Every structure is written in C-alpha cells, then in structure tokens.
Amino acid sequence: CKGLQTFEKLLKCSVRPSSVTYGAVLNCMEKGHRWQDALSLLAQIKSGHAGAQLNSFHVSTTLQAAIKHHRPDVAAALFQEHRGSPTLNTSTICHLLAIKAFGMIGRGDVSRDICREALEIQKRNPRIKRLDRSLYNAAIYAQISETRGWAYALDMLRSLQKGFGCDQGSISAAAAVLQQANAEESHAALELLDIARESSIRLNVKLYGAALACALPLDTTKSIIAEMIASGIQRNDFIDSNYLEACKRAGEWEEALRFYKNSKRSPFLYTSVLS
C-alpha cells in the first residue's frame, strides 16, 4: 500500500503525523489485511506515544478490520475497552460495528444494550449522523443465536416501526432470526407478516417461508400461500414442504398426497411426505 510506504517515510524523516494521517494509515491496514498492525497502531495512538489525538474514526476502522478478517471476538473486546469514553460520543458507527461483532459471537443481549446506548448518544448530540435504522437492523439480526431471540427481534422491530418506520432490511433481519430459531410460536410469524404489511414492505419468498416454518395451522398456511401466489411470487420446495408439514399436523394425509402429486415432486418433497 502506497499510503503505508509514505507513512514509513514520514516517520524516518521525524515528521509527526496528524490524526488524519493516522486515520488514513489505519484505513490502509484494514484494506491490506493487516488487522493486527491496526490494533497495535491504535494502542499507540491511545497511549499518546503517537503524538496524535485519538478519534472515533481510528476506533471504527480498527473494529472494521477485525470483523472483516473474522475476528469478531477481538472487535468486541476492543469496543469494550473504549466503551463509554468521550471518543465514542462523537459518532455511533463504532456502536453499529460492535452490535454486529457481539451478534457474531452469540451475545445478542450485549448488542441490545449497545443499540440503546447509541440511540441515547444520538439524542444527546443532534449533530451526530443518525443511524437509527441501521442500528436497529443490526441489533435485530444479532438475536439470531439468542435463546428466544425471535421474541427480542420482534420487540425491537415494533419499537423501530413506532419510532422510525421499518424497512426491507429490518423485516428480513427479523425473518432470519425467526427462521433460525425454528419458533413454534405461530403468533410471532403472523405478527411479522402484519408488521411488514403495515409498513408497506413488499414481502418476498424468504419472508413467507420464514413465517410458514413456524408450525401454522393448515387454514392459515393455505391463506398465506394464496396471498403469496396472488402477489406474483412462485412457490419453491421450502414453501411446499412447509405446506406438507401443515397437512401432517392437521392429519390431512389425503390433501398432502394430492398436493404432492400436483407438485414438481423433488427429492426434498419426497422426504417430507415420507417423514
């Protein structure tokens, strides 16, 4: 990286780099797969030995480097080291990255707390670039490994809907959490679809699939599939398999066989019929 080469020349010439220069160097390290060097340089800046003022860009770039190179644990620890410091009160980008990092290591509970902290910081400082939906979306998705994560995800989705309005990203994040949890709570699936409709979000096959995977009654499953087809979305094996599962739960074996005979009869569906 030419930026790093220039930085090394400045140091050899005893030129003291500015905070902006250090930010550019950390950015080069992030792009150059040198996250460990970025951590080391950040530590120098924080200690004061680098002769430059630490800022939120330095921290966020280093967080991004660790996450990008599959070390969310390092990113989480780094954020905790700086959490609550004045440095992080000038931007919530670090909080957004930390929410993602903690979600990746299965700590959705910490992600929720960080999201609340970031929203409070934005309230106190109106000059900060607002990242409301991005913060919520990341926090919702971070619940994917949590016990009862779908309940937390829907709770945050409702708060987002009330405060700022949902978007496709927030609905998709909640759907992913719901599907991953394999929730038996049919009301959660129906609530997700209701929130999406109320928010004028165009539902896609993934959202419908996530809802249908939640052990819905057969009549409800039929109506949802009918709605999906009416909106121009084609069924796939996952949708059809969930319909067969609904038939089995209802004891409607003849309907299951009829549906199977009229389907594409993929191996995936054949397994569903036999199970």
Coordinates of C-alpha atoms in Angstrom, one line a residue:
C1 CA 0.0 0.0 0.0
K2 CA 1.5 3.4 -1.0
G3 CA -0.1 5.0 1.9
L4 CA 1.8 2.8 4.3
Q5 CA 5.0 3.4 2.4
T6 CA 4.5 7.2 2.7
F7 CA 3.8 6.9 6.4
E8 CA 7.0 5.0 7.0
K9 CA 8.9 7.7 5.1
L10 CA 7.4 10.4 7.3
L11 CA 8.5 8.5 10.4
K12 CA 12.0 8.2 9.1
C13 CA 12.1 11.9 8.5
S14 CA 10.9 12.6 12.1
V15 CA 7.7 14.2 10.8
R16 CA 4.9 13.9 13.4
P17 CA 1.8 12.5 11.6
S18 CA -1.6 14.1 12.3
S19 CA -4.8 12.3 13.4
V20 CA -6.0 12.5 9.8
T21 CA -2.8 10.8 8.6
Y22 CA -3.2 8.0 11.3
G23 CA -6.7 7.5 10.1
A24 CA -5.6 7.0 6.5
V25 CA -2.9 4.6 7.7
L26 CA -5.4 2.5 9.7
N27 CA -7.7 2.5 6.6
C28 CA -4.8 1.1 4.5
M29 CA -4.1 -1.6 7.1
E30 CA -7.8 -2.5 7.2
K31 CA -7.9 -2.9 3.4
G32 CA -4.5 -4.6 3.4
H33 CA -5.5 -7.5 5.7
R34 CA -3.3 -6.1 8.5
W35 CA -5.7 -6.0 11.4
Q36 CA -3.1 -6.9 13.9
D37 CA -0.9 -4.0 12.9
A38 CA -4.0 -1.8 13.1
L39 CA -4.6 -2.9 16.7
S40 CA -1.0 -2.1 17.5
L41 CA -1.1 1.3 16.0
L42 CA -4.4 2.1 17.7
A43 CA -2.9 1.2 21.0
Q44 CA 0.0 3.6 20.3
I45 CA -2.4 6.4 19.4
K46 CA -4.5 5.8 22.6
S47 CA -1.4 5.8 24.8
G48 CA -0.3 9.2 23.4
H49 CA 3.0 7.9 22.2
A50 CA 2.0 8.5 18.6
G51 CA 1.5 12.2 19.3
A52 CA -2.0 12.4 17.8
Q53 CA -5.5 12.7 19.2
L54 CA -7.5 9.5 19.2
N55 CA -10.8 9.8 17.4
S56 CA -13.8 7.6 16.6
F57 CA -12.7 7.0 13.1
H58 CA -9.5 5.4 14.4
V59 CA -11.5 3.0 16.5
S60 CA -14.2 2.3 13.9
T61 CA -11.6 1.5 11.2
T62 CA -9.8 -0.9 13.5
L63 CA -13.1 -2.6 14.5
Q64 CA -14.0 -3.0 10.9
A65 CA -10.6 -4.6 10.2
A66 CA -11.1 -7.2 12.9
I67 CA -14.6 -8.0 11.8
K68 CA -13.6 -8.2 8.2
H69 CA -10.9 -10.7 9.0
H70 CA -13.2 -12.9 11.0
R71 CA -12.2 -11.8 14.5
P72 CA -15.4 -10.5 16.0
D73 CA -14.1 -11.5 19.4
V74 CA -11.2 -9.1 19.0
A75 CA -13.6 -6.4 17.8
A76 CA -15.9 -7.0 20.8
A77 CA -13.1 -6.7 23.3
L78 CA -11.8 -3.6 21.6
F79 CA -15.2 -1.9 21.8
Q80 CA -15.5 -2.8 25.5
E81 CA -12.1 -1.2 26.0
H82 CA -13.3 2.1 24.6
R83 CA -17.0 1.8 25.6
G84 CA -18.3 4.9 27.4
S85 CA -15.2 7.0 26.6
P86 CA -15.6 10.6 25.1
T87 CA -14.1 9.3 21.9
L88 CA -17.2 7.2 21.1
N89 CA -19.6 10.0 21.9
T90 CA -19.0 11.8 18.6
S91 CA -20.2 9.0 16.4
T92 CA -22.3 5.8 16.6
I93 CA -20.5 4.0 13.8
C94 CA -18.4 2.2 16.4
H95 CA -21.6 1.1 18.2
L96 CA -23.0 -0.2 14.9
L97 CA -19.9 -2.3 14.3
A98 CA -19.9 -3.5 17.9
I99 CA -23.5 -4.7 17.6
K100 CA -22.6 -6.8 14.6
A101 CA -19.5 -8.2 16.4
F102 CA -21.3 -9.2 19.6
G103 CA -24.1 -10.8 17.5
M104 CA -21.4 -12.8 15.6
I105 CA -20.1 -14.2 18.9
G106 CA -23.6 -15.1 20.2
R107 CA -24.1 -12.2 22.6
G108 CA -27.3 -10.6 21.3
D109 CA -28.0 -9.4 24.8
V110 CA -25.0 -7.1 24.7
S111 CA -25.9 -6.0 21.2
R112 CA -29.3 -4.8 22.5
D113 CA -27.6 -2.8 25.2
I114 CA -25.2 -1.2 22.8
C115 CA -28.1 -0.3 20.5
R116 CA -29.9 1.5 23.3
E117 CA -26.6 3.4 24.2
A118 CA -26.1 4.5 20.6
L119 CA -29.7 5.8 20.4
E120 CA -29.2 7.8 23.6
I121 CA -25.9 9.3 22.3
Q122 CA -27.7 10.4 19.1
K123 CA -30.5 12.1 21.2
R124 CA -27.9 14.0 23.3
N125 CA -25.9 15.1 20.2
P126 CA -28.1 16.2 17.3
R127 CA -25.0 16.8 15.2
I128 CA -24.2 13.1 15.0
K129 CA -25.2 11.4 11.8
R130 CA -28.2 9.4 12.7
L131 CA -28.0 5.6 12.1
D132 CA -31.4 4.7 13.7
R133 CA -32.5 2.0 11.2
S134 CA -29.0 0.6 10.7
L135 CA -28.5 0.3 14.5
Y136 CA -31.9 -1.4 14.9
N137 CA -31.4 -3.7 11.9
A138 CA -28.0 -4.9 13.2
A139 CA -29.4 -5.4 16.7
I140 CA -32.4 -7.4 15.4
Y141 CA -30.1 -9.7 13.3
A142 CA -27.8 -10.1 16.3
Q143 CA -30.5 -12.0 18.1
I144 CA -30.1 -14.9 15.7
S145 CA -28.1 -17.0 18.2
E146 CA -30.1 -15.9 21.3
T147 CA -32.5 -18.1 23.2
R148 CA -35.9 -16.7 22.4
G149 CA -34.1 -14.3 20.1
W150 CA -37.2 -14.1 17.9
A151 CA -39.1 -12.5 20.8
Y152 CA -36.4 -9.9 21.2
A153 CA -36.2 -9.3 17.5
L154 CA -40.0 -8.7 17.2
D155 CA -39.9 -6.4 20.2
M156 CA -37.2 -4.3 18.6
L157 CA -39.0 -4.4 15.3
R158 CA -42.1 -3.0 16.9
S159 CA -40.0 -0.2 18.5
L160 CA -38.4 0.6 15.2
Q161 CA -41.8 0.6 13.5
K162 CA -43.2 3.0 16.1
G163 CA -40.1 5.3 16.2
F164 CA -38.7 5.4 12.7
G165 CA -40.5 3.0 10.5
C166 CA -39.4 -0.4 9.3
D167 CA -37.6 -1.1 6.0
Q168 CA -36.9 -4.2 4.0
G169 CA -33.6 -4.8 5.9
S170 CA -35.3 -4.8 9.3
I171 CA -38.1 -7.2 8.2
S172 CA -35.6 -9.5 6.6
A173 CA -33.4 -9.5 9.7
A174 CA -36.3 -10.4 11.9
A175 CA -37.4 -13.1 9.4
A176 CA -33.9 -14.7 9.5
V177 CA -34.0 -14.8 13.3
L178 CA -37.4 -16.3 13.3
Q179 CA -36.5 -19.0 10.8
Q180 CA -33.2 -19.8 12.5
A181 CA -35.0 -20.2 15.9
N182 CA -37.5 -22.6 14.3
A183 CA -40.1 -21.0 16.5
E184 CA -43.2 -22.9 17.4
E185 CA -44.9 -19.6 18.1
S186 CA -47.3 -19.1 15.2
H187 CA -48.4 -15.7 16.5
A188 CA -44.8 -14.5 16.0
A189 CA -44.9 -15.4 12.3
L190 CA -48.3 -13.7 11.8
E191 CA -47.1 -10.6 13.7
L192 CA -44.0 -10.4 11.4
L193 CA -46.2 -10.5 8.3
D194 CA -48.6 -7.9 9.8
I195 CA -45.7 -5.5 10.6
A196 CA -44.4 -5.9 7.1
R197 CA -47.8 -5.2 5.6
E198 CA -48.4 -2.2 7.8
S199 CA -45.0 -0.8 6.8
S200 CA -45.8 -1.3 3.1
I201 CA -42.9 -3.7 2.8
R202 CA -43.0 -5.9 -0.3
L203 CA -43.0 -9.5 1.0
N204 CA -40.7 -12.0 -0.8
V205 CA -40.5 -15.8 -0.8
K206 CA -37.9 -15.7 2.1
L207 CA -40.3 -13.8 4.4
Y208 CA -43.2 -16.0 3.5
G209 CA -41.0 -19.1 4.0
A210 CA -39.9 -17.9 7.5
A211 CA -43.5 -17.4 8.5
L212 CA -44.7 -20.8 7.1
A213 CA -41.9 -22.6 9.0
C214 CA -43.5 -21.7 12.3
A215 CA -46.0 -24.5 12.6
L216 CA -49.0 -22.5 11.4
P217 CA -52.5 -24.1 11.2
L218 CA -53.3 -25.6 7.8
D219 CA -56.0 -23.0 7.0
T220 CA -53.6 -20.2 7.8
T221 CA -50.9 -21.8 5.8
K222 CA -53.3 -22.1 2.8
S223 CA -54.3 -18.4 3.0
I224 CA -50.7 -17.2 3.3
I225 CA -49.6 -19.3 0.2
A226 CA -52.7 -18.0 -1.7
E227 CA -51.6 -14.4 -0.8
M228 CA -48.1 -15.1 -1.9
I229 CA -49.2 -16.5 -5.3
A230 CA -51.7 -13.7 -5.8
S231 CA -48.8 -11.2 -5.4
G232 CA -46.9 -12.9 -8.2
I233 CA -44.4 -15.0 -6.1
Q234 CA -43.8 -18.6 -7.2
R235 CA -43.7 -21.4 -4.7
N236 CA -40.5 -23.3 -4.1
D237 CA -39.6 -26.6 -2.4
F238 CA -39.3 -24.9 1.0
I239 CA -42.8 -23.4 0.8
D240 CA -44.2 -26.7 -0.5
S241 CA -42.5 -28.7 2.3
N242 CA -44.0 -26.4 4.9
Y243 CA -47.4 -26.9 3.4
L244 CA -47.0 -30.7 3.6
E245 CA -45.9 -30.3 7.2
A246 CA -49.1 -28.3 8.0
C247 CA -51.1 -31.1 6.3
K248 CA -49.4 -33.7 8.5
R249 CA -50.0 -31.7 11.7
A250 CA -53.7 -31.4 10.8
G251 CA -53.9 -35.1 9.9
E252 CA -54.9 -34.3 6.3
W253 CA -52.9 -37.1 4.6
E254 CA -55.1 -37.1 1.5
E255 CA -54.6 -33.4 1.0
A256 CA -50.8 -33.9 1.4
L257 CA -50.7 -36.7 -1.2
R258 CA -52.9 -34.7 -3.6
F259 CA -50.6 -31.6 -3.2
Y260 CA -47.5 -33.8 -3.7
K261 CA -48.9 -35.4 -6.9
N262 CA -49.6 -31.9 -8.3
S263 CA -46.1 -30.5 -7.3
K264 CA -42.8 -30.9 -9.0
R265 CA -42.1 -33.9 -6.8
S266 CA -38.5 -33.0 -6.0
P267 CA -36.5 -35.4 -3.7
F268 CA -36.8 -32.7 -1.0
L269 CA -40.6 -33.0 -1.1
Y270 CA -40.5 -36.8 -1.3
T271 CA -38.6 -36.8 2.1
S272 CA -41.2 -34.5 3.6
V273 CA -44.0 -36.9 2.6
L274 CA -42.2 -39.9 4.0
S275 CA -41.1 -38.4 7.3

